[in-house]
Amino acid sequence: MISAILYRKGGRYTGFRDRGHSGYAEHGQDIVCAAASALEINCVNSLESLLGVRVSAEVEEETGLLSFDLPALEGETEKGAQLLMGALGQGFSDLQEAYPGFVKFEIKERRNGPC
């Protein structure tokens, strides 16, 4: 199962982490893992290419880990980053609804840590 968490702190999205493989189908044929990867990669790439926000992501293919923290931002860059992070959350929420038992998604409040 893919376990994904979108982190918030003070009403602001601050990071994302997911781990695992869906187990929906064999490696290379798994549309649930492909959808999750597309959502994640699109968010990180859009943060960088559209907003100029450098995101340092931790990736472990073997465990299916992807983790990144959003740096402190201001103005229009912050608004855009929050929109992209919200879209990532919406995508994972929809994926969980479409494939229950293969994706677990939650939004957690971050008490300490990044931003």
PDB file of C-alpha atoms in Angstrom:
ATOM      1  CA  MET A   1       0.000   0.000   0.000  1.00  0.00           C
ATOM      2  CA  ILE A   2       1.081   3.554  -0.708  1.00  0.00           C
ATOM      3  CA  SER A   3       0.966   5.683   2.423  1.00  0.00           C
ATOM      4  CA  ALA A   4       1.061   9.407   1.646  1.00  0.00           C
ATOM      5  CA  ILE A   5       1.069  12.374   4.012  1.00  0.00           C
ATOM      6  CA  LEU A   6       0.730  16.045   3.139  1.00  0.00           C
ATOM      7  CA  TYR A   7       2.058  18.147   6.016  1.00  0.00           C
ATOM      8  CA  ARG A   8       0.622  21.488   7.165  1.00  0.00           C
ATOM      9  CA  LYS A   9       1.772  23.964   9.745  1.00  0.00           C
ATOM     10  CA  GLY A  10      -0.273  26.998  10.673  1.00  0.00           C
ATOM     11  CA  GLY A  11      -2.558  26.616   7.654  1.00  0.00           C
ATOM     12  CA  ARG A  12       0.398  26.321   5.248  1.00  0.00           C
ATOM     13  CA  TYR A  13       1.435  23.185   3.360  1.00  0.00           C
ATOM     14  CA  THR A  14       5.018  22.469   4.372  1.00  0.00           C
ATOM     15  CA  GLY A  15       5.962  19.106   2.917  1.00  0.00           C
ATOM     16  CA  PHE A  16       5.025  15.733   1.553  1.00  0.00           C
ATOM     17  CA  ARG A  17       6.044  12.145   2.184  1.00  0.00           C
ATOM     18  CA  ASP A  18       4.950   8.865   0.736  1.00  0.00           C
ATOM     19  CA  ARG A  19       6.230   5.360   1.098  1.00  0.00           C
ATOM     20  CA  GLY A  20       5.379   1.972  -0.274  1.00  0.00           C
ATOM     21  CA  HIS A  21       4.103   0.354  -3.408  1.00  0.00           C
ATOM     22  CA  SER A  22       0.418  -0.091  -4.080  1.00  0.00           C
ATOM     23  CA  GLY A  23       0.505  -3.806  -4.895  1.00  0.00           C
ATOM     24  CA  TYR A  24      -2.271  -3.249  -7.430  1.00  0.00           C
ATOM     25  CA  ALA A  25      -0.326  -5.005 -10.197  1.00  0.00           C
ATOM     26  CA  GLU A  26       3.148  -6.260 -11.053  1.00  0.00           C
ATOM     27  CA  HIS A  27       6.026  -3.794 -11.236  1.00  0.00           C
ATOM     28  CA  GLY A  28       5.880  -2.012 -14.579  1.00  0.00           C
ATOM     29  CA  GLN A  29       2.139  -2.664 -14.918  1.00  0.00           C
ATOM     30  CA  ASP A  30       0.892  -0.918 -11.768  1.00  0.00           C
ATOM     31  CA  ILE A  31      -1.339   1.996 -12.768  1.00  0.00           C
ATOM     32  CA  VAL A  32      -1.821   3.095  -9.145  1.00  0.00           C
ATOM     33  CA  CYS A  33       1.931   3.477  -8.569  1.00  0.00           C
ATOM     34  CA  ALA A  34       2.224   5.207 -11.941  1.00  0.00           C
ATOM     35  CA  ALA A  35      -0.520   7.679 -11.007  1.00  0.00           C
ATOM     36  CA  ALA A  36       1.089   8.420  -7.628  1.00  0.00           C
ATOM     37  CA  SER A  37       4.477   8.938  -9.259  1.00  0.00           C
ATOM     38  CA  ALA A  38       2.999  11.252 -11.881  1.00  0.00           C
ATOM     39  CA  LEU A  39       1.330  13.394  -9.197  1.00  0.00           C
ATOM     40  CA  GLU A  40       4.544  13.654  -7.163  1.00  0.00           C
ATOM     41  CA  ILE A  41       6.891  14.301 -10.064  1.00  0.00           C
ATOM     42  CA  ASN A  42       4.545  16.882 -11.562  1.00  0.00           C
ATOM     43  CA  CYS A  43       4.353  18.776  -8.261  1.00  0.00           C
ATOM     44  CA  VAL A  44       8.120  18.837  -7.684  1.00  0.00           C
ATOM     45  CA  ASN A  45       8.887  19.697 -11.316  1.00  0.00           C
ATOM     46  CA  SER A  46       6.227  22.425 -11.373  1.00  0.00           C
ATOM     47  CA  LEU A  47       7.552  23.972  -8.172  1.00  0.00           C
ATOM     48  CA  GLU A  48      10.971  24.170  -9.795  1.00  0.00           C
ATOM     49  CA  SER A  49      10.170  25.049 -13.407  1.00  0.00           C
ATOM     50  CA  LEU A  50       7.145  27.320 -12.943  1.00  0.00           C
ATOM     51  CA  LEU A  51       8.014  28.999  -9.641  1.00  0.00           C
ATOM     52  CA  GLY A  52      11.792  28.663  -9.393  1.00  0.00           C
ATOM     53  CA  VAL A  53      11.518  26.881  -6.035  1.00  0.00           C
ATOM     54  CA  ARG A  54      14.382  24.448  -5.478  1.00  0.00           C
ATOM     55  CA  VAL A  55      13.045  21.350  -3.774  1.00  0.00           C
ATOM     56  CA  SER A  56      15.427  18.794  -2.351  1.00  0.00           C
ATOM     57  CA  ALA A  57      13.599  15.486  -2.528  1.00  0.00           C
ATOM     58  CA  GLU A  58      14.670  12.249  -0.866  1.00  0.00           C
ATOM     59  CA  VAL A  59      13.944   9.237  -3.058  1.00  0.00           C
ATOM     60  CA  GLU A  60      14.397   5.520  -2.362  1.00  0.00           C
ATOM     61  CA  GLU A  61      13.113   3.392  -5.232  1.00  0.00           C
ATOM     62  CA  GLU A  62      13.328   0.139  -3.304  1.00  0.00           C
ATOM     63  CA  THR A  63      10.986   1.284  -0.519  1.00  0.00           C
ATOM     64  CA  GLY A  64       8.965   3.637  -2.710  1.00  0.00           C
ATOM     65  CA  LEU A  65       9.927   6.639  -0.576  1.00  0.00           C
ATOM     66  CA  LEU A  66       9.549  10.197  -1.787  1.00  0.00           C
ATOM     67  CA  SER A  67       9.871  12.989   0.747  1.00  0.00           C
ATOM     68  CA  PHE A  68      10.363  16.732   0.447  1.00  0.00           C
ATOM     69  CA  ASP A  69       9.891  19.885   2.477  1.00  0.00           C
ATOM     70  CA  LEU A  70       8.701  23.162   1.023  1.00  0.00           C
ATOM     71  CA  PRO A  71      11.001  26.063   1.938  1.00  0.00           C
ATOM     72  CA  ALA A  72       9.670  29.308   3.415  1.00  0.00           C
ATOM     73  CA  LEU A  73       8.425  31.490   0.559  1.00  0.00           C
ATOM     74  CA  GLU A  74       6.728  34.855   0.109  1.00  0.00           C
ATOM     75  CA  GLY A  75       4.236  36.636  -2.115  1.00  0.00           C
ATOM     76  CA  GLU A  76       3.117  35.171  -5.407  1.00  0.00           C
ATOM     77  CA  THR A  77       5.673  32.366  -5.186  1.00  0.00           C
ATOM     78  CA  GLU A  78       4.125  31.246  -1.888  1.00  0.00           C
ATOM     79  CA  LYS A  79       0.613  31.422  -3.345  1.00  0.00           C
ATOM     80  CA  GLY A  80       1.645  29.345  -6.341  1.00  0.00           C
ATOM     81  CA  ALA A  81       3.469  26.795  -4.214  1.00  0.00           C
ATOM     82  CA  GLN A  82       0.452  26.395  -1.946  1.00  0.00           C
ATOM     83  CA  LEU A  83      -1.783  25.889  -4.971  1.00  0.00           C
ATOM     84  CA  LEU A  84       0.514  23.181  -6.340  1.00  0.00           C
ATOM     85  CA  MET A  85       0.732  21.448  -2.965  1.00  0.00           C
ATOM     86  CA  GLY A  86      -3.056  21.600  -2.645  1.00  0.00           C
ATOM     87  CA  ALA A  87      -3.378  20.052  -6.101  1.00  0.00           C
ATOM     88  CA  LEU A  88      -1.025  17.262  -5.014  1.00  0.00           C
ATOM     89  CA  GLY A  89      -3.255  16.632  -2.005  1.00  0.00           C
ATOM     90  CA  GLN A  90      -6.406  16.651  -4.131  1.00  0.00           C
ATOM     91  CA  GLY A  91      -4.826  14.184  -6.543  1.00  0.00           C
ATOM     92  CA  PHE A  92      -3.905  11.795  -3.737  1.00  0.00           C
ATOM     93  CA  SER A  93      -7.344  12.159  -2.159  1.00  0.00           C
ATOM     94  CA  ASP A  94      -8.938  11.233  -5.494  1.00  0.00           C
ATOM     95  CA  LEU A  95      -6.512   8.335  -5.947  1.00  0.00           C
ATOM     96  CA  GLN A  96      -7.359   6.991  -2.489  1.00  0.00           C
ATOM     97  CA  GLU A  97     -11.073   7.222  -3.292  1.00  0.00           C
ATOM     98  CA  ALA A  98     -10.635   5.417  -6.611  1.00  0.00           C
ATOM     99  CA  TYR A  99      -8.329   2.695  -5.228  1.00  0.00           C
ATOM    100  CA  PRO A 100      -9.177   2.097  -1.564  1.00  0.00           C
ATOM    101  CA  GLY A 101      -6.948  -0.531  -0.035  1.00  0.00           C
ATOM    102  CA  PHE A 102      -4.059   0.488  -2.293  1.00  0.00           C
ATOM    103  CA  VAL A 103      -3.567   4.139  -1.266  1.00  0.00           C
ATOM    104  CA  LYS A 104      -3.826   5.741   2.150  1.00  0.00           C
ATOM    105  CA  PHE A 105      -3.691   9.545   2.154  1.00  0.00           C
ATOM    106  CA  GLU A 106      -3.883  11.979   5.048  1.00  0.00           C
ATOM    107  CA  ILE A 107      -3.121  15.576   5.890  1.00  0.00           C
ATOM    108  CA  LYS A 108      -1.240  15.987   9.164  1.00  0.00           C
ATOM    109  CA  GLU A 109      -0.515  19.065  11.211  1.00  0.00           C
ATOM    110  CA  ARG A 110       3.205  19.480  11.792  1.00  0.00           C
ATOM    111  CA  ARG A 111       3.953  20.680  15.306  1.00  0.00           C
ATOM    112  CA  ASN A 112       7.655  21.324  14.806  1.00  0.00           C
ATOM    113  CA  GLY A 113      10.201  20.960  12.049  1.00  0.00           C
ATOM    114  CA  PRO A 114      10.479  22.622   8.665  1.00  0.00           C
ATOM    115  CA  CYS A 115       8.715  25.913   8.108  1.00  0.00           C
TER     116      CYS A 115
END
